mmCIF file with all atom_site columns, C-alpha atoms in Angstrom:
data_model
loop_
_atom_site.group_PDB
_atom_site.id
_atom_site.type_symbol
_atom_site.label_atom_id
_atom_site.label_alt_id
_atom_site.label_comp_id
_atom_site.label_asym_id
_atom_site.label_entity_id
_atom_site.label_seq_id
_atom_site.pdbx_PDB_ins_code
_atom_site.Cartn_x
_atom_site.Cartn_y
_atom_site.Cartn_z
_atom_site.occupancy
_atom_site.B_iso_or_equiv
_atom_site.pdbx_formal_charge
_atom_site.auth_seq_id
_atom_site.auth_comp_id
_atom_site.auth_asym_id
_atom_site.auth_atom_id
_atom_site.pdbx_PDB_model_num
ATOM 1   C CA . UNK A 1 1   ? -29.907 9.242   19.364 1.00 92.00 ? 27  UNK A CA 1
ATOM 2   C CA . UNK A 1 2   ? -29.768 7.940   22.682 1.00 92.00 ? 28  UNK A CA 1
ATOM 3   C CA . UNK A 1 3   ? -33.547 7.752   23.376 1.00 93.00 ? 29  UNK A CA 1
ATOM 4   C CA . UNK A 1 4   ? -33.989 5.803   20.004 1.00 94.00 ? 30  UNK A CA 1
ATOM 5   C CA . UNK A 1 5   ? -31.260 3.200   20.487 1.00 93.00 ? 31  UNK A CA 1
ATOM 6   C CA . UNK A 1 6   ? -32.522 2.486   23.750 1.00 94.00 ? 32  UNK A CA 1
ATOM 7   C CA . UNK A 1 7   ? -35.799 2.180   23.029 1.00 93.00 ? 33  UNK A CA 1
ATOM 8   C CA . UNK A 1 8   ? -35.121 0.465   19.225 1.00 93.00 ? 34  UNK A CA 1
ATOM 9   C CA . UNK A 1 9   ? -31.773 -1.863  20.235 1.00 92.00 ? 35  UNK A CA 1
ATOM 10  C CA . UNK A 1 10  ? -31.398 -4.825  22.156 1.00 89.00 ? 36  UNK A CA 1
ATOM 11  C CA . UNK A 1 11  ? -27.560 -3.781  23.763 1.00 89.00 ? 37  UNK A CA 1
ATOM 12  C CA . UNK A 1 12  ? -27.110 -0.429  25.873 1.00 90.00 ? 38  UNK A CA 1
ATOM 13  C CA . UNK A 1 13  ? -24.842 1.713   24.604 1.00 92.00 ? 39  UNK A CA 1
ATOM 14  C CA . UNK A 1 14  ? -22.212 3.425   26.841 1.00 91.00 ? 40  UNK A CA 1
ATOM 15  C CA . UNK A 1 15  ? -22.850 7.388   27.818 1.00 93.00 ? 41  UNK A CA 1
ATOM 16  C CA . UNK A 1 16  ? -19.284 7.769   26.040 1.00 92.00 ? 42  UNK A CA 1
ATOM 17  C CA . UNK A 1 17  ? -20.932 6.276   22.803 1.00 92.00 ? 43  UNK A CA 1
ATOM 18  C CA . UNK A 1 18  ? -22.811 9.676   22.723 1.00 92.00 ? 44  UNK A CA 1
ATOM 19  C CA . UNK A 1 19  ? -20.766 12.440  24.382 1.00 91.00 ? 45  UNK A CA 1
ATOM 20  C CA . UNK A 1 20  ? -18.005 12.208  21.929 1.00 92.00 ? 46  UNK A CA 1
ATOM 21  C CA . UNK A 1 21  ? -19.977 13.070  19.116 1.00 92.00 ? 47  UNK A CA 1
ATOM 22  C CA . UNK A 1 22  ? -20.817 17.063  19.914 1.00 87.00 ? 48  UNK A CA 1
ATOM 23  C CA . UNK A 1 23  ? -16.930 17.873  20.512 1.00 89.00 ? 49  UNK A CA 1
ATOM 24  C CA . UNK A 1 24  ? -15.210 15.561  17.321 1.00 88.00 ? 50  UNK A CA 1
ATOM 25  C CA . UNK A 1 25  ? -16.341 17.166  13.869 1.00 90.00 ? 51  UNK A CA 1
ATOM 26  C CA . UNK A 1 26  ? -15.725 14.047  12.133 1.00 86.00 ? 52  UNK A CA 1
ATOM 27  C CA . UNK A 1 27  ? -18.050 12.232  14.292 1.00 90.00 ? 53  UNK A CA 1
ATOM 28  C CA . UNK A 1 28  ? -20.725 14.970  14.178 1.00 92.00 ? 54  UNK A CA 1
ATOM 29  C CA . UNK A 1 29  ? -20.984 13.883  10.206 1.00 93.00 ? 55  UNK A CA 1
ATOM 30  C CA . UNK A 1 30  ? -20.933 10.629  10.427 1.00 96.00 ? 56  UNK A CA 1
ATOM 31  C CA . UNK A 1 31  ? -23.985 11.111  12.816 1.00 96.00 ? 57  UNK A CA 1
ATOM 32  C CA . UNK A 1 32  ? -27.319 11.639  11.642 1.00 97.00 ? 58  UNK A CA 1
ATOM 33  C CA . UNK A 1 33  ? -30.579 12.041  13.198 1.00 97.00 ? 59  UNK A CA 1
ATOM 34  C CA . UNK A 1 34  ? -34.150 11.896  10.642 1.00 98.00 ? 60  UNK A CA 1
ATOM 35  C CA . UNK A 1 35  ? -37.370 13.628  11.813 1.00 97.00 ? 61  UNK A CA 1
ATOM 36  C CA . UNK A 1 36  ? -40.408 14.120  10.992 1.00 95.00 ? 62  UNK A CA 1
ATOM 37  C CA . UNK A 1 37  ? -42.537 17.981  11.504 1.00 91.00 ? 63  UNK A CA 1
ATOM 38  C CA . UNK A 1 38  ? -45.959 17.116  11.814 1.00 86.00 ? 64  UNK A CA 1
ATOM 39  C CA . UNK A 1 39  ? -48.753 19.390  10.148 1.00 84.00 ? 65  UNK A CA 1
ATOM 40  C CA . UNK A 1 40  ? -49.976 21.813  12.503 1.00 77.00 ? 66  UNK A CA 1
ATOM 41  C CA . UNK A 1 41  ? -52.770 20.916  14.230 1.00 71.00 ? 67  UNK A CA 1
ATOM 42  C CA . UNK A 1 42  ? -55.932 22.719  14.408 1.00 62.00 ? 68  UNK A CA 1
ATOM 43  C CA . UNK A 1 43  ? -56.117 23.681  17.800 1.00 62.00 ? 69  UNK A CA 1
ATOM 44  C CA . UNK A 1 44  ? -54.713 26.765  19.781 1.00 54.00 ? 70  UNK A CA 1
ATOM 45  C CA . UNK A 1 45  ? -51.845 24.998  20.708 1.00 59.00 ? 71  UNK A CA 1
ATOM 46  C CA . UNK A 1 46  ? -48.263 26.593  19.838 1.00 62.00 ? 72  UNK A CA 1
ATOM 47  C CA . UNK A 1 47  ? -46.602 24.504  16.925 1.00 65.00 ? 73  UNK A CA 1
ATOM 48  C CA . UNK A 1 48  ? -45.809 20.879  17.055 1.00 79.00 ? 74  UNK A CA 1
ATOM 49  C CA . UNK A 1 49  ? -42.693 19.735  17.885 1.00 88.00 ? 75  UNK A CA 1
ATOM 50  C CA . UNK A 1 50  ? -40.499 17.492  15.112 1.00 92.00 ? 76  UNK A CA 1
ATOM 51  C CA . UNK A 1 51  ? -40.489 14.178  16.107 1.00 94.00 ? 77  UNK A CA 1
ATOM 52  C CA . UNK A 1 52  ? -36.766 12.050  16.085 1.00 97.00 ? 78  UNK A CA 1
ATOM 53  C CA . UNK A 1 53  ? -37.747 9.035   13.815 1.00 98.00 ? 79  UNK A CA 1
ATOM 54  C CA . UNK A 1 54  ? -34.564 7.173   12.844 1.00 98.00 ? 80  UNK A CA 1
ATOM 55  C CA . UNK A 1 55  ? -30.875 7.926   13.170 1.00 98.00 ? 81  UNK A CA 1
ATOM 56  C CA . UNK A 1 56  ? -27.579 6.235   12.517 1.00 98.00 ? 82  UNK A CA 1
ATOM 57  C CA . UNK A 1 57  ? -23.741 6.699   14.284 1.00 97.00 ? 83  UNK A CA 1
ATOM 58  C CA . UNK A 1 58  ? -20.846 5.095   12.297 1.00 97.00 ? 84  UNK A CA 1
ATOM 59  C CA . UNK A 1 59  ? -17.112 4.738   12.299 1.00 95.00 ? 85  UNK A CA 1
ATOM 60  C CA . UNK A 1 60  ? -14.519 5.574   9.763  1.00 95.00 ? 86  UNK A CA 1
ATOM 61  C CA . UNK A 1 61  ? -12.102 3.085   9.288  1.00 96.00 ? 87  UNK A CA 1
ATOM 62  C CA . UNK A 1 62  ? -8.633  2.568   7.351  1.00 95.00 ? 88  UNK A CA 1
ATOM 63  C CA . UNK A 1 63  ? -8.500  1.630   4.071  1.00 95.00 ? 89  UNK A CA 1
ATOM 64  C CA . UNK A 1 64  ? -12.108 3.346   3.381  1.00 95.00 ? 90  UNK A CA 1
ATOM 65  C CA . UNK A 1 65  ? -14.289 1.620   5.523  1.00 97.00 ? 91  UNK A CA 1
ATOM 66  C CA . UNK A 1 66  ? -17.028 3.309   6.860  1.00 98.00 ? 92  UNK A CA 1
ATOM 67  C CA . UNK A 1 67  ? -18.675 0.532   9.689  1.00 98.00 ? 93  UNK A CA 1
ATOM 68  C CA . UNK A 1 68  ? -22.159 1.404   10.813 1.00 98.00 ? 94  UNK A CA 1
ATOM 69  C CA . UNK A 1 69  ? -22.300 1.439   14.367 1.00 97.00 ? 95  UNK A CA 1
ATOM 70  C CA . UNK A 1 70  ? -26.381 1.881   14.757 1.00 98.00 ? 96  UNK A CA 1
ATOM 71  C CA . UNK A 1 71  ? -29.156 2.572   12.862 1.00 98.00 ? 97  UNK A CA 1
ATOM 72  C CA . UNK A 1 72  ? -32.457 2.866   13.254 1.00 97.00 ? 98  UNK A CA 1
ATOM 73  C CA . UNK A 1 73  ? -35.550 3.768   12.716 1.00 98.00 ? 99  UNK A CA 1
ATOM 74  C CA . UNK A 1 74  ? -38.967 3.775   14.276 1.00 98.00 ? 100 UNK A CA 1
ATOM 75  C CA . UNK A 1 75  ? -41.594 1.532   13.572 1.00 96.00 ? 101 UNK A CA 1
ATOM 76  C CA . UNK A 1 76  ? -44.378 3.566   11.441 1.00 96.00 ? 102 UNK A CA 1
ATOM 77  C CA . UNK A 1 77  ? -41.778 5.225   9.825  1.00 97.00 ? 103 UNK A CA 1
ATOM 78  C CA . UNK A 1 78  ? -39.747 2.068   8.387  1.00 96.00 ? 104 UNK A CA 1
ATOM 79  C CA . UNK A 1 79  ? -40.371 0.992   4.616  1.00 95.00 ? 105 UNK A CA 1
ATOM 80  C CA . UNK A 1 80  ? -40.427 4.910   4.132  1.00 96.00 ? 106 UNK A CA 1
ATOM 81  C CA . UNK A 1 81  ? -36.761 4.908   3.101  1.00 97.00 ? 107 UNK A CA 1
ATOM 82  C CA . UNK A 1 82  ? -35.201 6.939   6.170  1.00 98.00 ? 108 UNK A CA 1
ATOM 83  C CA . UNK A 1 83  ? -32.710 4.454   6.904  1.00 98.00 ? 109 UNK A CA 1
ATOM 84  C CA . UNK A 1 84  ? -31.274 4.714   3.790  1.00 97.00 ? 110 UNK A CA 1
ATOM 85  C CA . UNK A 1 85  ? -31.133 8.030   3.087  1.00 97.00 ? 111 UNK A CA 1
ATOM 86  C CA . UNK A 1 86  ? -29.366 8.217   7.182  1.00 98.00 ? 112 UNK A CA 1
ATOM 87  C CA . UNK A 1 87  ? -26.953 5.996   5.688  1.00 97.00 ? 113 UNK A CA 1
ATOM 88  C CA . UNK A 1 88  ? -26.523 7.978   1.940  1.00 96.00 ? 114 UNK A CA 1
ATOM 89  C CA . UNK A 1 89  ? -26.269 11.423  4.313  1.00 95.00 ? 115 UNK A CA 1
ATOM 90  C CA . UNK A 1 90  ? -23.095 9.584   5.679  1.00 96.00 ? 116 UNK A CA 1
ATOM 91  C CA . UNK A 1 91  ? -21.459 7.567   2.897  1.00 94.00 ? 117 UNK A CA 1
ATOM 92  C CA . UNK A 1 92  ? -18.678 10.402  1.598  1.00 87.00 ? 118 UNK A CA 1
ATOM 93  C CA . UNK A 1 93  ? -16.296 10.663  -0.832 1.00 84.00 ? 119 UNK A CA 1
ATOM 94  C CA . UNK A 1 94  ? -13.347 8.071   -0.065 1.00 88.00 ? 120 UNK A CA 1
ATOM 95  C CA . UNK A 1 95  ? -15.923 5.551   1.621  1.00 95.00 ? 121 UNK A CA 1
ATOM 96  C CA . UNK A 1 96  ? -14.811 2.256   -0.710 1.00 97.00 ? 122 UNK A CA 1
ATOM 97  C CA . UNK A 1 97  ? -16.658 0.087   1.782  1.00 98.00 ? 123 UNK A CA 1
ATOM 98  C CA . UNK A 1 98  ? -19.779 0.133   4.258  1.00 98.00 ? 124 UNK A CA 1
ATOM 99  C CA . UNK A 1 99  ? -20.336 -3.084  6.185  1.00 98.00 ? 125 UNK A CA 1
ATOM 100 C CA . UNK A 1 100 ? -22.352 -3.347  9.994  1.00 98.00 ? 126 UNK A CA 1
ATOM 101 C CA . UNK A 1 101 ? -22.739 -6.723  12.179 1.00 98.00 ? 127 UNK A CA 1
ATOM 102 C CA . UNK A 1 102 ? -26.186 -7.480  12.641 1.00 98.00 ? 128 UNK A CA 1
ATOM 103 C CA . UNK A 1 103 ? -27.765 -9.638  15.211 1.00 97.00 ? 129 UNK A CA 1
ATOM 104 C CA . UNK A 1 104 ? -28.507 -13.037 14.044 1.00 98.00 ? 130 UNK A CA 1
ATOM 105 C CA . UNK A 1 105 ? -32.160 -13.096 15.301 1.00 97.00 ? 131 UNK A CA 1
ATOM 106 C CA . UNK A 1 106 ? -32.664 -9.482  13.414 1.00 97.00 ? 132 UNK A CA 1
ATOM 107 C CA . UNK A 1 107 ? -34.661 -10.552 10.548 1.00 97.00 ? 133 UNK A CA 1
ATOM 108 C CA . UNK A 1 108 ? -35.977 -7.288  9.602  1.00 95.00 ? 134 UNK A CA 1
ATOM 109 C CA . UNK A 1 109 ? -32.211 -5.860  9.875  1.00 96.00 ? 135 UNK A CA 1
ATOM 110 C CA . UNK A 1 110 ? -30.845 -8.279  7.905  1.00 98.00 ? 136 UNK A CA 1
ATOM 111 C CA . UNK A 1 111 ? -33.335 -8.274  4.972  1.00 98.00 ? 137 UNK A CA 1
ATOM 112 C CA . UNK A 1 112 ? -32.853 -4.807  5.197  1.00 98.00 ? 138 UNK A CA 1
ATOM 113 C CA . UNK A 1 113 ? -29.043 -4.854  3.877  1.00 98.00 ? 139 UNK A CA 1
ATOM 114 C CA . UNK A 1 114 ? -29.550 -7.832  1.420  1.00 98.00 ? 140 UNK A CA 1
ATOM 115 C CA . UNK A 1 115 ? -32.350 -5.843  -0.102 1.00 97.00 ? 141 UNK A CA 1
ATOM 116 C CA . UNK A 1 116 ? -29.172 -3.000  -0.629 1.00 97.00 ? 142 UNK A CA 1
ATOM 117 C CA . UNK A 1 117 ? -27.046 -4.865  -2.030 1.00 97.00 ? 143 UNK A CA 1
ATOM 118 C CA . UNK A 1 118 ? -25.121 -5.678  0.944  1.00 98.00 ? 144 UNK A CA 1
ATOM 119 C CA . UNK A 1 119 ? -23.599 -9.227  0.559  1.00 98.00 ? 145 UNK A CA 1
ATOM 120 C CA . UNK A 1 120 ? -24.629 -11.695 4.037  1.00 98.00 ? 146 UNK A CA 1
ATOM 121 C CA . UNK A 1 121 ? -21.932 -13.541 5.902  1.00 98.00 ? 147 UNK A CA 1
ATOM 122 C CA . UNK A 1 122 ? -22.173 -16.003 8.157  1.00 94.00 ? 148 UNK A CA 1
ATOM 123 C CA . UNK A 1 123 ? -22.983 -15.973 11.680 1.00 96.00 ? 149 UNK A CA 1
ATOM 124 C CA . UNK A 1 124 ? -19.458 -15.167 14.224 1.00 96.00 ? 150 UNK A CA 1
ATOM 125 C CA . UNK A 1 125 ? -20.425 -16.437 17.102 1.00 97.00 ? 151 UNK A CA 1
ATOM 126 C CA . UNK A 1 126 ? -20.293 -14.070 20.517 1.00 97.00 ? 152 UNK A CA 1
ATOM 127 C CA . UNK A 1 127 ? -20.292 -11.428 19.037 1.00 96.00 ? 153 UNK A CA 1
ATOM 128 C CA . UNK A 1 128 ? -23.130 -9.877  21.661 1.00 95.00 ? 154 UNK A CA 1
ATOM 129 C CA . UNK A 1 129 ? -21.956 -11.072 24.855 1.00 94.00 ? 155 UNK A CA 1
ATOM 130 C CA . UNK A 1 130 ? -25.887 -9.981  26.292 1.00 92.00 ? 156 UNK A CA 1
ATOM 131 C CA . UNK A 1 131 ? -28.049 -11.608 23.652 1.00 94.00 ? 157 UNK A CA 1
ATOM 132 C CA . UNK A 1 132 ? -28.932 -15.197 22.987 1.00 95.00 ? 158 UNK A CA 1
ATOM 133 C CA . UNK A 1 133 ? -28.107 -16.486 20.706 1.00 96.00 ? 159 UNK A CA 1
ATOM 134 C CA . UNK A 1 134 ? -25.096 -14.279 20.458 1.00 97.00 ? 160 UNK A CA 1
ATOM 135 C CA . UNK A 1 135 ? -24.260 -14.624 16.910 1.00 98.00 ? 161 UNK A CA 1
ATOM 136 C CA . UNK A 1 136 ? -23.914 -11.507 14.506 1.00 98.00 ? 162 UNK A CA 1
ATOM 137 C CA . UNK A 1 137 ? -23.702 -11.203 10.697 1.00 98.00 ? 163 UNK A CA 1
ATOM 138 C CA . UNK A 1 138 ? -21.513 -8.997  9.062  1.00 98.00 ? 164 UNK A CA 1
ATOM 139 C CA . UNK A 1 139 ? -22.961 -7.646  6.530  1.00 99.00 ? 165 UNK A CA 1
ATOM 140 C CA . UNK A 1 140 ? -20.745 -5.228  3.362  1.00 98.00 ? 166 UNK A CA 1
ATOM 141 C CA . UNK A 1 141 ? -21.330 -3.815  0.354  1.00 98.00 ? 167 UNK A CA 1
ATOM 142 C CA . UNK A 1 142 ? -19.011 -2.022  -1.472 1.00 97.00 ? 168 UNK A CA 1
ATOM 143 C CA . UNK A 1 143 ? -19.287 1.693   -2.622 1.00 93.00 ? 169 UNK A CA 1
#
């Protein structure tokens, strides 16, 4: 998780972000890694390893709100649909609500939702203190 978002996202995440994960159960579900077990190759060399192609971290919230905190996936695996089943693999029963804030200059990202179903707000400005611009959208769909 933490080699993906640093090499996919545009923030740094704290270490914290990722060592409460292992001990809290209900974080462990609401985290999920996709990868992807190449054939074996032809050679003599012992199998190939699986490869970490996209994962995703959220956040429960009150009143059923499940808020994606990253997700991600790497570039020749996108348009494969691994993002969405990470986010399906986490959307549970009592989940009314599923809404992220995407950077404003993430094109890709944004399209992504709005291709979902996920409804496009406007821009909240300083939202990331790091990036310019700093604007995110919030995007939501409901479950």
């Amino acid at each position: 998780l933490k080699r993906l978002n640093t090499l996919l996202l545009p923030i740094p995440y704290p270490q914290t972000f990722y060592s409460e994960i292992l001990p809290s159960p209900l974080l462990t579900r609401l985290t999920r890694l996709a990868f992807y077990n190449p054939p074996p190759s032809s050679s003599s060399s012992p199998s190939t390893q699986p490869i970490c192609v996209g994962a995703i971290r959220c956040r429960l919230e009150p009143h059923g709100k499940l808020y994606v905190m990253t997700l991600c996936t790497l570039s020749p695996y996108r348009g494969l649909g691994v993002a969405g089943r990470l986010l399906e693999a986490v959307v549970g029963r009592g989940v009314r609500e599923v809404y992220a804030h995407v950077w404003e200059m993430n094109v890709e990202g944004i399209g992504w939702y709005a291709r979902r179903g996920f409804e496009v707000g406007a821009v909240v400005g300083g939202y990331y203190r790091r990036l310019r611009p700093d604007g995110a959208r919030i995007v939501r769909r409901r479950v």
